[in-house]
Short mmCIF file of C-alpha atoms and ligand atoms in Angstrom, two decimals:
data_model
loop_
_atom_site.label_atom_id
_atom_site.label_comp_id
_atom_site.label_asym_id
_atom_site.label_seq_id
_atom_site.Cartn_x
_atom_site.Cartn_y
_atom_site.Cartn_z
CA MET A 19 -20.99 6.35 13.50
CA HIS A 20 -19.53 9.26 15.67
CA LEU A 21 -16.01 10.14 16.84
CA ASN A 22 -15.16 10.07 20.50
CA ASP A 23 -15.79 13.72 20.82
CA GLY A 24 -19.16 13.37 19.29
CA ARG A 25 -18.51 14.85 15.87
CA PRO A 26 -20.35 12.94 13.04
CA ALA A 27 -18.07 10.76 11.05
CA GLY A 28 -18.28 8.71 7.89
CA PHE A 29 -18.96 5.09 7.29
CA PHE A 30 -16.57 2.24 7.97
CA LEU A 31 -16.81 -0.62 5.66
CA THR A 32 -14.81 -3.77 5.94
CA LEU A 33 -14.52 -6.58 3.28
CA GLU A 34 -13.54 -10.01 4.61
CA GLY A 35 -13.42 -13.49 3.28
CA PRO A 36 -11.24 -16.62 2.67
CA GLU A 37 -8.46 -16.59 0.12
CA GLY A 38 -9.54 -15.73 -3.49
CA SER A 39 -12.94 -14.29 -2.50
CA GLY A 40 -12.62 -11.28 -4.85
CA LYS A 41 -12.38 -8.50 -1.91
CA SER A 42 -9.82 -6.49 -3.65
CA THR A 43 -11.62 -6.31 -7.14
CA GLN A 44 -14.82 -5.46 -5.22
CA ALA A 45 -13.15 -2.72 -3.33
CA ARG A 46 -12.15 -0.93 -6.39
CA ARG A 47 -15.51 -1.30 -7.98
CA LEU A 48 -17.25 -0.08 -5.00
CA ALA A 49 -15.23 3.11 -4.92
CA THR A 50 -16.41 3.92 -8.37
CA ARG A 51 -20.08 3.06 -7.76
CA LEU A 52 -20.20 5.07 -4.62
CA ALA A 53 -18.81 8.12 -6.50
CA ASP A 54 -21.89 7.75 -8.77
CA PHE A 55 -23.95 8.27 -5.70
CA GLY A 56 -21.96 11.36 -4.73
CA LEU A 57 -20.11 9.74 -2.03
CA ARG A 58 -16.39 10.02 -1.35
CA SER A 59 -14.57 7.14 -0.47
CA THR A 60 -11.08 5.89 0.55
CA VAL A 61 -9.99 2.51 -0.43
CA THR A 62 -7.32 0.84 1.66
CA ARG A 63 -6.17 -2.63 2.67
CA GLU A 64 -4.66 -4.77 5.39
CA PRO A 65 -1.81 -5.45 5.92
CA GLY A 66 -0.65 -2.29 4.24
CA GLY A 67 -2.24 1.09 3.36
CA THR A 68 0.61 3.18 4.99
CA ALA A 69 4.40 3.28 4.35
CA LEU A 70 5.01 1.30 7.76
CA GLY A 71 2.11 -1.09 6.92
CA GLU A 72 3.38 -2.09 3.45
CA GLU A 73 6.85 -2.81 4.94
CA VAL A 74 5.08 -4.93 7.44
CA ARG A 75 3.13 -6.61 4.74
CA LYS A 76 6.32 -7.78 2.96
CA ILE A 77 7.57 -9.39 6.11
CA LEU A 78 4.14 -10.98 6.81
CA LEU A 79 3.26 -12.34 3.32
CA HIS A 80 6.46 -12.63 1.43
CA ALA A 81 9.26 -13.54 3.79
CA PRO A 82 8.48 -17.36 4.74
CA GLU A 83 12.21 -17.78 5.65
CA LEU A 84 11.59 -15.55 8.78
CA GLN A 85 9.13 -18.24 10.07
CA PRO A 86 6.92 -15.97 12.13
CA VAL A 87 5.00 -17.99 14.78
CA PRO A 88 1.22 -17.16 15.05
CA ALA A 89 1.73 -14.75 17.84
CA ALA A 90 4.24 -12.71 16.08
CA ASP A 91 1.88 -12.69 13.18
CA ALA A 92 -0.87 -11.33 15.24
CA LEU A 93 1.23 -8.55 16.65
CA LEU A 94 2.68 -7.41 13.39
CA PHE A 95 -0.87 -7.42 11.64
CA ASN A 96 -2.09 -5.43 14.68
CA ALA A 97 1.05 -3.00 14.29
CA ALA A 98 0.28 -2.45 10.73
CA ARG A 99 -3.57 -2.03 11.77
CA ALA A 100 -2.79 0.60 14.46
CA GLN A 101 -0.81 2.66 11.94
CA LEU A 102 -3.54 2.37 9.14
CA ALA A 103 -6.15 3.37 11.81
CA ALA A 104 -4.37 6.36 12.81
CA GLU A 105 -2.93 7.48 9.52
CA VAL A 106 -5.74 6.64 7.03
CA ILE A 107 -9.12 5.28 8.46
CA GLU A 108 -9.67 7.77 11.31
CA PRO A 109 -8.84 10.91 9.25
CA ALA A 110 -11.02 9.70 6.42
CA LEU A 111 -13.88 9.02 8.66
CA ALA A 112 -13.52 12.39 10.29
CA ARG A 113 -13.69 13.97 6.70
CA GLY A 114 -17.08 12.28 6.34
CA GLU A 115 -15.87 9.56 3.84
CA VAL A 116 -16.88 5.99 3.26
CA VAL A 117 -13.81 3.97 4.12
CA ILE A 118 -13.50 0.75 2.27
CA CYS A 119 -10.98 -1.47 3.94
CA ASP A 120 -9.79 -4.81 2.38
CA ARG A 121 -9.55 -6.97 5.61
CA PHE A 122 -9.48 -5.72 9.20
CA ALA A 123 -9.46 -7.23 12.72
CA ASP A 124 -11.85 -10.04 11.84
CA SER A 125 -9.14 -11.50 9.66
CA THR A 126 -6.86 -11.87 12.68
CA LEU A 127 -9.52 -13.70 14.55
CA ALA A 128 -10.21 -15.97 11.57
CA TYR A 129 -6.65 -16.61 10.36
CA GLN A 130 -4.52 -16.54 13.85
CA GLY A 131 -7.55 -17.49 15.89
CA TYR A 132 -9.71 -20.15 14.29
CA GLY A 133 -7.09 -21.07 11.66
CA ALA A 134 -3.89 -21.12 13.88
CA GLY A 135 -5.57 -21.76 17.22
CA ARG A 136 -4.43 -18.60 19.30
CA SER A 137 -6.93 -17.48 21.74
CA ILE A 138 -9.69 -15.38 20.40
CA GLU A 139 -10.03 -13.41 23.63
CA SER A 140 -6.40 -12.52 23.60
CA LEU A 141 -6.63 -11.46 19.84
CA ARG A 142 -9.47 -9.27 20.55
CA SER A 143 -7.59 -7.59 23.34
CA ILE A 144 -4.50 -6.98 20.99
CA ALA A 145 -6.82 -5.54 18.36
CA SER A 146 -8.40 -3.33 20.97
CA PHE A 147 -4.84 -2.19 22.14
CA ALA A 148 -4.09 -1.29 18.50
CA VAL A 149 -7.27 0.35 17.30
CA GLY A 150 -9.21 1.35 20.47
CA ASP A 151 -13.08 1.16 19.85
CA LEU A 152 -12.78 1.66 16.14
CA ARG A 153 -15.29 -0.81 14.78
CA PRO A 154 -16.59 -1.44 11.24
CA ASP A 155 -20.10 -0.02 10.66
CA LEU A 156 -20.65 -2.86 8.13
CA THR A 157 -18.45 -5.88 7.49
CA VAL A 158 -19.24 -7.80 4.22
CA LEU A 159 -18.10 -11.37 4.24
CA ILE A 160 -17.58 -12.63 0.76
CA ASP A 161 -17.86 -16.28 1.31
CA LEU A 162 -16.36 -19.09 -1.07
CA PRO A 163 -15.41 -22.72 -0.81
CA VAL A 164 -11.69 -22.66 0.20
CA GLU A 165 -10.76 -24.98 -2.85
CA ASP A 166 -12.29 -22.61 -5.35
CA GLY A 167 -10.74 -19.48 -3.83
CA LEU A 168 -7.19 -21.09 -3.52
CA ARG A 169 -7.46 -22.19 -7.21
CA ARG A 170 -8.35 -18.63 -8.14
CA LYS A 171 -5.14 -17.32 -6.42
CA VAL A 172 -3.03 -19.85 -8.04
CA ASP A 173 -4.42 -18.99 -11.46
CA ASP A 174 -3.76 -15.28 -10.89
CA GLY A 175 -0.22 -15.94 -9.42
CA GLU A 176 -1.01 -14.23 -6.13
CA ILE A 177 0.48 -16.83 -3.80
CA THR A 178 1.59 -15.53 -0.29
CA ARG A 179 2.92 -17.30 2.63
CA PHE A 180 -0.64 -18.14 3.76
CA GLU A 181 -1.41 -20.04 0.67
CA SER A 182 1.95 -21.63 0.28
CA HIS A 183 2.59 -22.71 3.81
CA ALA A 184 -0.84 -23.33 5.21
CA ASP A 185 -2.85 -26.48 4.30
CA VAL A 186 -6.22 -26.62 3.01
CA ASP A 187 -7.64 -27.59 6.49
CA PHE A 188 -6.23 -24.41 7.87
CA HIS A 189 -8.27 -22.53 5.19
CA ARG A 190 -11.36 -24.51 5.96
CA ARG A 191 -11.16 -23.50 9.60
CA VAL A 192 -10.48 -19.87 8.65
CA ARG A 193 -13.62 -19.96 6.40
CA ALA A 194 -15.69 -21.71 9.19
CA GLY A 195 -14.32 -18.96 11.66
CA PHE A 196 -15.40 -16.02 9.32
CA LEU A 197 -19.05 -17.63 9.32
CA GLU A 198 -18.98 -18.14 12.94
CA LEU A 199 -18.09 -14.50 13.60
CA ALA A 200 -20.74 -13.44 11.08
CA ALA A 201 -23.45 -15.46 12.89
CA ALA A 202 -22.53 -14.10 16.13
CA GLU A 203 -22.93 -10.37 15.00
CA PRO A 204 -25.77 -10.51 12.39
CA ASP A 205 -26.36 -6.63 12.66
CA ARG A 206 -22.83 -5.83 11.55
CA PHE A 207 -22.19 -8.65 9.07
CA VAL A 208 -23.77 -9.26 5.71
CA VAL A 209 -22.63 -12.67 4.05
CA VAL A 210 -22.35 -12.60 0.30
CA ASP A 211 -21.90 -15.63 -1.94
CA GLY A 212 -18.58 -15.09 -3.53
CA SER A 213 -19.15 -17.66 -6.29
CA GLN A 214 -21.76 -15.32 -7.96
CA GLN A 215 -20.95 -13.03 -10.89
CA LEU A 216 -18.84 -9.91 -9.91
CA GLU A 217 -21.86 -7.56 -10.80
CA ARG A 218 -24.25 -9.37 -8.54
CA ILE A 219 -21.90 -9.47 -5.67
CA GLU A 220 -21.27 -5.68 -6.29
CA ALA A 221 -25.05 -5.06 -6.39
CA GLU A 222 -25.55 -6.90 -3.02
CA ILE A 223 -22.71 -4.91 -1.32
CA ILE A 224 -24.11 -1.63 -2.50
CA ALA A 225 -27.63 -2.45 -1.38
CA ALA A 226 -26.14 -3.42 2.05
CA ILE A 227 -24.32 -0.09 2.26
CA LEU A 228 -27.18 2.03 1.19
CA ASN A 229 -29.54 0.24 3.54
CA ARG A 230 -27.22 1.38 6.40
CA LEU A 231 -26.62 5.01 5.43
CA PRO A 232 -29.04 7.49 7.07
CA GLY A 233 -31.12 9.43 4.65
CA MET A 234 -30.72 7.06 1.67
CA VAL A 235 -33.51 5.38 -0.10
CA ARG A 236 -33.79 1.81 1.04
CA VAL A 237 -33.01 -0.71 -1.64
CA PRO A 238 -36.06 -3.08 -2.07
CA ALA A 239 -35.69 -6.74 -0.93
CA GLY A 240 -34.80 -8.94 -3.76
CA THR A 241 -32.95 -6.30 -5.81
CA THR A 242 -30.97 -8.16 -8.37
CA SER A 243 -27.79 -7.27 -10.25
CA GLY A 244 -27.40 -4.36 -12.44
CA SER A 245 -26.39 -0.88 -11.62
CA ALA A 246 -29.60 0.73 -12.63
CA GLU A 247 -31.48 -1.19 -9.93
CA VAL A 248 -29.48 0.21 -6.92
CA SER A 249 -31.43 3.25 -5.45
CA VAL A 250 -30.29 6.92 -5.32
CA PRO A 251 -30.21 9.37 -2.38
CA SER A 252 -33.83 10.61 -1.67
CA GLU A 253 -34.56 14.40 -2.26
CA SER A 254 -37.27 14.08 0.20
CA GLU A 255 -35.29 12.76 3.06
CA PRO A 256 -32.55 14.63 4.74
CA LYS A 257 -29.09 14.27 3.44
CA PRO A 258 -26.86 12.21 5.66
CA GLU A 259 -25.13 14.79 7.70
CA SER A 260 -22.34 12.47 8.42
CA LEU A 261 -21.48 11.86 4.82
CA ARG A 262 -19.85 14.51 2.93
CA MET A 263 -21.57 14.73 -0.58
CA LYS A 264 -19.39 15.49 -3.59
CA GLY A 265 -20.04 18.60 -5.80
P1 TMP B 399 -4.57 -10.59 0.88
O1 TMP B 399 -4.20 -9.07 0.87
O2 TMP B 399 -4.36 -11.10 -0.37
O3 TMP B 399 -5.96 -10.78 1.52
O4 TMP B 399 -3.51 -11.27 1.80
C1 TMP B 399 -3.52 -10.96 3.14
C2 TMP B 399 -3.05 -12.34 3.77
O5 TMP B 399 -2.83 -12.26 5.14
C3 TMP B 399 -4.21 -13.36 3.60
O6 TMP B 399 -3.67 -14.65 3.51
C4 TMP B 399 -4.88 -13.18 4.97
C5 TMP B 399 -3.77 -12.88 5.91
N1 TMP B 399 -4.17 -12.15 7.04
C6 TMP B 399 -4.02 -12.68 8.37
O7 TMP B 399 -3.55 -13.91 8.48
N2 TMP B 399 -4.42 -11.99 9.45
C7 TMP B 399 -4.72 -10.67 9.37
O8 TMP B 399 -5.05 -10.01 10.48
C8 TMP B 399 -4.88 -10.09 8.06
C9 TMP B 399 -5.46 -8.72 7.81
C10 TMP B 399 -4.42 -10.81 6.91
#
């Protein structure tokens, strides 16, 4: 992608999915794997990732007594998002890094839109006010049946307002919403089966990233799990100008 002034920029990857899909684990693993390829990355999350965003996160996820209505949720998520874009994402992209963001604007469409019934069109406008034309280069949707994901979160003790106060039907609408968003933008989205082994999910995400990076060897179709099978930058092809290489 390119910045507004035409300067080359990094690569913006977002991870999305219903509850318990394993996004956060994958975000951390990906940063390590990308470093193996000489790619610098910044890992961040929504809501959060900045001092302001982490405060907003506490309100959004851990203060059910405040009873925010879906419209207030949408505005607060986007307030945190605006700060994250300006303070973390855009500077990292301008440094030529891969930004790995655990949730982004698609989550608002899925949760406050498909889940809570707010207008998708209005939510898109709010996000556009918050982040301008910042768009992910690639969005990986880690898909999982909602019952399985919710069970994982209960087992891990990671219960927030959205698990404790929303019923299973809400989460089913969220999952269906994500799948609809992915179907509508097949060039931006890759859907990965989140019930697979961690290594297999990681290999599929790495393959999707490398296939979109200019100047990298394409990963053959049908590549299976295992770190050795993911390709390395080609010596014969030009190095991606837009990505700062380590070392
Ligand atoms: P997580 O960090 O465990 O994914 O928790 C974030 C929660 O916030 C999760 O339940 C999804 C929800 N959420 C929204 O409802 N809207 C949003 O825009 C975002 C980013 C998250």
